[in-house]
mmCIF file of C-alpha atoms in Angstrom:
data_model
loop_
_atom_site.group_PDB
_atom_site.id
_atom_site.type_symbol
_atom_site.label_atom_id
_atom_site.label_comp_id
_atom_site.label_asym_id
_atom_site.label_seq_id
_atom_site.Cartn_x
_atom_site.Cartn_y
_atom_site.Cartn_z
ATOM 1 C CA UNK A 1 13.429 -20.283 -1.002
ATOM 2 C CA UNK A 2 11.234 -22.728 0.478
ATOM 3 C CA UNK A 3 9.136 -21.713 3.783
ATOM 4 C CA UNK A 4 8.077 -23.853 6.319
ATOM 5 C CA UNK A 5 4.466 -22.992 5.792
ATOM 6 C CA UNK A 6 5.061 -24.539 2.358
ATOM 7 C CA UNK A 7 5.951 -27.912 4.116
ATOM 8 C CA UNK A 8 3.162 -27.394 6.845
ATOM 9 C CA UNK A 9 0.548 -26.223 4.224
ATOM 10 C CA UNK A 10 0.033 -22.769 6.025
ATOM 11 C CA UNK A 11 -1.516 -19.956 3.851
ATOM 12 C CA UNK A 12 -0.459 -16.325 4.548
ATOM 13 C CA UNK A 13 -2.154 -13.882 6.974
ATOM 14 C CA UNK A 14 -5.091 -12.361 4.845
ATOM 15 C CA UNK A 15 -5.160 -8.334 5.976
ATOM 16 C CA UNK A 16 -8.864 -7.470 5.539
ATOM 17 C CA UNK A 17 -8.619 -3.726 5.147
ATOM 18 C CA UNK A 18 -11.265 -1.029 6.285
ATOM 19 C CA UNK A 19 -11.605 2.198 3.771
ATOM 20 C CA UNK A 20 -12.257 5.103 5.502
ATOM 21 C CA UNK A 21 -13.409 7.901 2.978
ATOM 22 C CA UNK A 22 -15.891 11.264 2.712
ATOM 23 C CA UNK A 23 -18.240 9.898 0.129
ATOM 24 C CA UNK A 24 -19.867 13.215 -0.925
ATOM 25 C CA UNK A 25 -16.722 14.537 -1.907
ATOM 26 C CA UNK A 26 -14.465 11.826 -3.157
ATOM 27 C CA UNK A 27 -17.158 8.546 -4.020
ATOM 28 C CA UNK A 28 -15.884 8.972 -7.724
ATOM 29 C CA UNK A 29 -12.063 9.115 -6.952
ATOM 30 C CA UNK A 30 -12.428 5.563 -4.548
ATOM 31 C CA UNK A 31 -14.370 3.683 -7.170
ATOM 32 C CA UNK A 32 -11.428 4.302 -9.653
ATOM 33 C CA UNK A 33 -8.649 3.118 -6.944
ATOM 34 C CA UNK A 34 -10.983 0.692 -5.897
ATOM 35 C CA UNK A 35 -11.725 -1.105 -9.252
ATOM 36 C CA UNK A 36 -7.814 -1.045 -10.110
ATOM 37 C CA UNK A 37 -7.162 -3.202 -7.197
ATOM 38 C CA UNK A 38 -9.888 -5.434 -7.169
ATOM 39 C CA UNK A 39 -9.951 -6.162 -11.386
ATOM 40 C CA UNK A 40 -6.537 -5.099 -12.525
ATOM 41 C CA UNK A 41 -4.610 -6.721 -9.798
ATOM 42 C CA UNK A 42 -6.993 -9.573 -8.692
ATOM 43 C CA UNK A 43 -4.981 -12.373 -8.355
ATOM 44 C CA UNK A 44 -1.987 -10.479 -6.914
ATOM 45 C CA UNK A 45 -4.718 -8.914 -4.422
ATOM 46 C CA UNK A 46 -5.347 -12.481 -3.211
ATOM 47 C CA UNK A 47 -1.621 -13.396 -3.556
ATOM 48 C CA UNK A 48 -1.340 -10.470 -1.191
ATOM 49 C CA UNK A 49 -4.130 -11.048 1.283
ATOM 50 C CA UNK A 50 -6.140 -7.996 1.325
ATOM 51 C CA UNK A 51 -9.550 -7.630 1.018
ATOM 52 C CA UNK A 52 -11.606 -4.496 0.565
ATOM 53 C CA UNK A 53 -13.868 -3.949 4.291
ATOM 54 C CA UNK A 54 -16.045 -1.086 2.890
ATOM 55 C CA UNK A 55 -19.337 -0.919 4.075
ATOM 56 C CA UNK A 56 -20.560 2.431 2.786
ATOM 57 C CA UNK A 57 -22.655 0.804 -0.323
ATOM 58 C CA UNK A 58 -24.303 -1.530 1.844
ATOM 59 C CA UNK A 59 -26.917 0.540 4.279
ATOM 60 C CA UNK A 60 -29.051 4.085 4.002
ATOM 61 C CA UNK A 61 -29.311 3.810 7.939
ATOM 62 C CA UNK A 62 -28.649 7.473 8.944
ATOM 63 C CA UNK A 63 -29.392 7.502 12.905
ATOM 64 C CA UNK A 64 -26.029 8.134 14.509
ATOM 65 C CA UNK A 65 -26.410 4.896 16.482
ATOM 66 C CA UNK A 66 -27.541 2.631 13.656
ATOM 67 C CA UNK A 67 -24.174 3.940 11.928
ATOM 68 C CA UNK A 68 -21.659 3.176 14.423
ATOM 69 C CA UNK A 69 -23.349 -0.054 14.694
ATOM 70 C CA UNK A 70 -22.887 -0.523 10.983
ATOM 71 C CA UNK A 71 -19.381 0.988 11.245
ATOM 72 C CA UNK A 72 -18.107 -1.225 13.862
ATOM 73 C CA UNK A 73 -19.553 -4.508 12.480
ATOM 74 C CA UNK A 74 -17.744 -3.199 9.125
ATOM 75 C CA UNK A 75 -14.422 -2.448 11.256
ATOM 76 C CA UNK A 76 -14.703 -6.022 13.360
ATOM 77 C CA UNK A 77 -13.098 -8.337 11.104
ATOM 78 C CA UNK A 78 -10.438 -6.322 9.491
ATOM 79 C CA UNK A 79 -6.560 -5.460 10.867
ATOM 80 C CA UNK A 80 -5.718 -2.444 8.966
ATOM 81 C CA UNK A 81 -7.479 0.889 8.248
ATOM 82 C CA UNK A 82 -6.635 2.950 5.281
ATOM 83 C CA UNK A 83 -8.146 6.806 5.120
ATOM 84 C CA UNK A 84 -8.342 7.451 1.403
ATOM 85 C CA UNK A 85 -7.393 11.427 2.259
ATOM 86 C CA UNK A 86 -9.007 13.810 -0.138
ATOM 87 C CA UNK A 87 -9.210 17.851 0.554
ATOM 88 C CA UNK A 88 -11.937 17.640 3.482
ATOM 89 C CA UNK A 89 -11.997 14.050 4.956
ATOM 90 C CA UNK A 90 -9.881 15.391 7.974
ATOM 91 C CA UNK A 91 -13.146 17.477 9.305
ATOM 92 C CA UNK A 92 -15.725 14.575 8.490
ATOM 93 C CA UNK A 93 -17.249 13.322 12.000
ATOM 94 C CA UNK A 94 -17.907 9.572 10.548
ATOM 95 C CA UNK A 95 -14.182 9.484 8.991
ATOM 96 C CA UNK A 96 -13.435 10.177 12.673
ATOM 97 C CA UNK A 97 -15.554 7.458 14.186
ATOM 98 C CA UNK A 98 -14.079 5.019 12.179
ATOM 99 C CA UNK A 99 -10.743 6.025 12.619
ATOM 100 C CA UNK A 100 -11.435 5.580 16.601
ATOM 101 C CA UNK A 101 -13.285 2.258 16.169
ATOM 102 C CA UNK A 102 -9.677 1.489 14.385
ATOM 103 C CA UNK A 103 -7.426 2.386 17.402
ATOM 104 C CA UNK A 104 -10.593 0.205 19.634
ATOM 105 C CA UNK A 105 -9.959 -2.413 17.546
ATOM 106 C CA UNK A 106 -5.733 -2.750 17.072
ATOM 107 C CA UNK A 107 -5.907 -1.991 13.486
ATOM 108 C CA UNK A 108 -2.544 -0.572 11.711
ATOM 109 C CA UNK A 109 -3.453 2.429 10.003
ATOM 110 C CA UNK A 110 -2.197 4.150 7.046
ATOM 111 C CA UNK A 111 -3.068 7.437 5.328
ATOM 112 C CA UNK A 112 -3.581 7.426 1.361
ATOM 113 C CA UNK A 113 -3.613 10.879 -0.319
ATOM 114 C CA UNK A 114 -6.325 10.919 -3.389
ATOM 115 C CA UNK A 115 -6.534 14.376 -4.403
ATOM 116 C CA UNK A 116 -4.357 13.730 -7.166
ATOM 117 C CA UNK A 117 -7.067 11.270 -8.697
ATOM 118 C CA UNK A 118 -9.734 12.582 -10.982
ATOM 119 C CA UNK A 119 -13.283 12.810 -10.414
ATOM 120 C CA UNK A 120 -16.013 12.166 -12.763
ATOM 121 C CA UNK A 121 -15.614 15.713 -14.982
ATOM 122 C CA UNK A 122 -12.062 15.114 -14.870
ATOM 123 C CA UNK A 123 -10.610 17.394 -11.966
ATOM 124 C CA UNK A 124 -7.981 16.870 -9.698
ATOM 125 C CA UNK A 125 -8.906 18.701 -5.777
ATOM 126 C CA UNK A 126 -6.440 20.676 -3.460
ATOM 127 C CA UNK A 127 -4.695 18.121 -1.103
ATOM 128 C CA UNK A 128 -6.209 18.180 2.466
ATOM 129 C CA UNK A 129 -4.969 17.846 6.175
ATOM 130 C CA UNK A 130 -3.517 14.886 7.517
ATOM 131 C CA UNK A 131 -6.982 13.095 8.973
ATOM 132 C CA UNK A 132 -4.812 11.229 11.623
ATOM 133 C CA UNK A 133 -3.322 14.872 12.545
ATOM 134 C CA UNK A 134 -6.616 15.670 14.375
ATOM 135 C CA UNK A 135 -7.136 12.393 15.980
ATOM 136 C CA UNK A 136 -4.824 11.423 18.974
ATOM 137 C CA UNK A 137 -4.333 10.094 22.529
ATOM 138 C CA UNK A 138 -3.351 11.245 25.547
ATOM 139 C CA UNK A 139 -3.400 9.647 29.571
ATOM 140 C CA UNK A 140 -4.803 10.779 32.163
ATOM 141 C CA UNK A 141 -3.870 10.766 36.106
ATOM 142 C CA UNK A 142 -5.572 7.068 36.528
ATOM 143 C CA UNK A 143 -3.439 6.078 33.845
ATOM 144 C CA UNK A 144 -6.514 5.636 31.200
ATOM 145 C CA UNK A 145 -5.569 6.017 27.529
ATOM 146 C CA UNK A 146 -8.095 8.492 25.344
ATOM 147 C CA UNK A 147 -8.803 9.338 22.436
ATOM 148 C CA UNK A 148 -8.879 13.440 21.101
ATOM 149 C CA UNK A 149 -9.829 15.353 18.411
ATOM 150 C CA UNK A 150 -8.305 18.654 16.865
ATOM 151 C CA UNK A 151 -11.625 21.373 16.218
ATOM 152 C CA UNK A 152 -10.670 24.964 15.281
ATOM 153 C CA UNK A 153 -6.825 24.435 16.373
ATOM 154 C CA UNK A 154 -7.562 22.736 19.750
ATOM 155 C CA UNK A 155 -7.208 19.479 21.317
ATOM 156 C CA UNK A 156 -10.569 17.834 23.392
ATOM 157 C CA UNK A 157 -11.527 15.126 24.168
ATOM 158 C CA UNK A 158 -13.071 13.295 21.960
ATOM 159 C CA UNK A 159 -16.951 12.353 22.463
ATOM 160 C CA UNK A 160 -17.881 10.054 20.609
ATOM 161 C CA UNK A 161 -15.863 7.058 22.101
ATOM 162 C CA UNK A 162 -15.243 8.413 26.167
ATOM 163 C CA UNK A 163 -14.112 4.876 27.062
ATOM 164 C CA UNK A 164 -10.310 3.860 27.486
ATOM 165 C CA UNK A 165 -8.400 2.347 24.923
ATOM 166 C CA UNK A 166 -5.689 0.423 24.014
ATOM 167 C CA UNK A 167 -2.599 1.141 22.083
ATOM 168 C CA UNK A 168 -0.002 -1.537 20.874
ATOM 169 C CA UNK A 169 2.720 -1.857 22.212
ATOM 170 C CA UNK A 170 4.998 -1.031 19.379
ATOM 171 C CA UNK A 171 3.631 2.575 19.320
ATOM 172 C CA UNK A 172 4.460 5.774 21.038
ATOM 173 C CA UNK A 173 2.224 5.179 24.319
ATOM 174 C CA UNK A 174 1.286 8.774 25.882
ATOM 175 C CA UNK A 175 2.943 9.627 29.150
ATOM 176 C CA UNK A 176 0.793 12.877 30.062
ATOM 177 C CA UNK A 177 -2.494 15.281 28.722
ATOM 178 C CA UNK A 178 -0.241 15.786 25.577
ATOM 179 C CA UNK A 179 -2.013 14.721 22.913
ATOM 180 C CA UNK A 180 -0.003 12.397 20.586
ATOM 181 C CA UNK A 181 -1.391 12.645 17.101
ATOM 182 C CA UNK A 182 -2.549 9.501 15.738
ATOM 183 C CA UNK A 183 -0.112 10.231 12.511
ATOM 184 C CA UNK A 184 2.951 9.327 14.783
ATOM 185 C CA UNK A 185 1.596 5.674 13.755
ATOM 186 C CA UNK A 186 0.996 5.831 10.512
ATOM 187 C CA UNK A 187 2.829 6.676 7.300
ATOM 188 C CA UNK A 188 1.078 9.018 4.526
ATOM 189 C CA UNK A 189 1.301 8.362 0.419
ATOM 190 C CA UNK A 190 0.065 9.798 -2.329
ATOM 191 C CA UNK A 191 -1.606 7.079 -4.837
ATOM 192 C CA UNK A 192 -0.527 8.487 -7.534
ATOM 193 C CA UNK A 193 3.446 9.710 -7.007
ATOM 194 C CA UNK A 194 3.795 6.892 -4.751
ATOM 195 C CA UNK A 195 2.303 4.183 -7.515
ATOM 196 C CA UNK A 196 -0.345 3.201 -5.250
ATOM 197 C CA UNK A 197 -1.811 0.783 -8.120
ATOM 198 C CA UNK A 198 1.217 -1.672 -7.340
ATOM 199 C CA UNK A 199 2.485 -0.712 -4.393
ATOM 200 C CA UNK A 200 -0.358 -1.000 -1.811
ATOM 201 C CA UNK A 201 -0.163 -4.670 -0.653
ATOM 202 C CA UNK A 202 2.993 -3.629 0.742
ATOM 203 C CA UNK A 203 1.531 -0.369 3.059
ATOM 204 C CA UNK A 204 -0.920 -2.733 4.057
ATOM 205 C CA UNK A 205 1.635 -4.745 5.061
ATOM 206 C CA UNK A 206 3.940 -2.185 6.744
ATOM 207 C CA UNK A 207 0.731 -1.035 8.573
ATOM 208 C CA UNK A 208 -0.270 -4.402 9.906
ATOM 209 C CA UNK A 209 3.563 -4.920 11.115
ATOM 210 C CA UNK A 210 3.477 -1.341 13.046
ATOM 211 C CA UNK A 211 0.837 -3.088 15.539
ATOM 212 C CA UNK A 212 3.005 -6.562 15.706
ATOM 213 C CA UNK A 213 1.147 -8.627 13.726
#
C-alpha cells in the first residue's frame, strides 16, 4: 500500500514516551526492559517512533521543587506516559507527581506490570496495585476538573497539583465529587505474558490514540 505521506515525504508521528518508575525498588528490572528496546529493537524503535523520556539518571536535585521542575521539563516534550508497575510504585509520591504532570500535559497513559522481571540476584517481586487506581478526577460545583489520590482506602484531593485540569475529550469526563480512577484511561500489561519486548510500540500507540492524537 502506498500512503500519501510517501508521495508528500511526511515521516510518522514520533511518540516520545515518559517512564514513570520507583527506582529504589525496581532500577534493576527497567534497565533490563530498557536496554531490550533501545539495543535489541533499535531500528524498529525508530521505525516505531518512540523514544525513551526518562530523566531519573540525569539530576541528584532532591528539593521537592527542584524535582517537579526536573519532572515537568522531563514530561514537556513527550505524548505518552508509561508506569513501569512493580509491587510498591502505586504508594510512591514522585510516581504520583508524574503521573499528574501526565494528565496536565494530555499524555496517553498506559500501565506496564514488571514484577515478573528479575532483579539483579535473580528474583521475581509480588505484583503491586494498579498506580493509576489511586490517581483520579473528579468536578466540582464550578465545574473545575481535579485531580485525587487514594491514601489508606480514601479519596482526597490531591495536593500536590490544586489547579484545574484538562481531560481529552475521548475520555470518561467526571460529572460529580466521584472520583473516576485514572485506570478508566489506560490499559494494564504484563511485560512478560504480554511479550512486552515486541509488542510495546503498539501500547504506545493505542495510548497516544486514547487522547486523539
Amino acid at each position: 500500500m502506498v500512503l500519501a505521506s510517501d508521495y508528500l515525504g511526511l515521516q510518522p508521528q514520533k511518540r516520545r514516551v515518559f517512564f514513570s518508575f520507583h527506582y529504589q525498588n525496581d532500577i534493576w528490572r527497567v534497565n533490563q526492559i530498557r536496554n531490550s528496546w533501545r539495543y535489541q529493537h533499535e531500528n524498529r524503535r525508530v521505525a516505531e517512533g518512540f523514544y525513551d523520556g526518562s530523566i531519573w539518571e540525569r539530576s541528584k536535585r532532591t528539593s521537592d521543587d527542584s524535582l517537579k521542575v526536573l519532572i515537568r521539563e522531563g514530561i514537556k516534550n513527550t505524548s505518552v506516559t508509561c508506569v513501569l508497575a512493580g509491587s510498591a510504585t502505586f504508594a510512591r509520591r514522585w510516581v504520583r507527581y508524574e503521573i499528574a504532570r501526565s494528565i496536565v500535559k494530555g499524555n496517553g497513559l498506559l500501565v506496564v506490570r514488571i514484577h515478573n522481571v528479575k532483579n539483579q540476584a535473580g528474583y521475581l517481586s509480588q505484583a503491586g496495585p494498579n498506580p493509576l487506581d489511586f490517581m483520579g478526577t473528579y468536578k466540582v460545583g464550578d465545574g473545575r476538573i481535579l485531580l485525587a489520590e487514594k491514601n489508606e482506602g480514601k479519596w482526597m484531593r490531591y495536593t500536590d497539583y490544586t489547579q484545574a485540569v484538562s481531560l481529552p475529550r475521548h475520555w470518561r469526563q467526571p460529572t460529580s465529587t466521584t472520583v473516576v480512577p485514572l485506570s478508566t484511561y489506560a490499559r494494564d500489561y504484563c511485560y512478560v505474558s504480554h511479550g512486552g519486548s515486541a509488542n510495546f510500540p503498539s501500547w504506545v500507540r493505542h495510548a497516544a490514540g486514547m487522547t486523539g492524537t
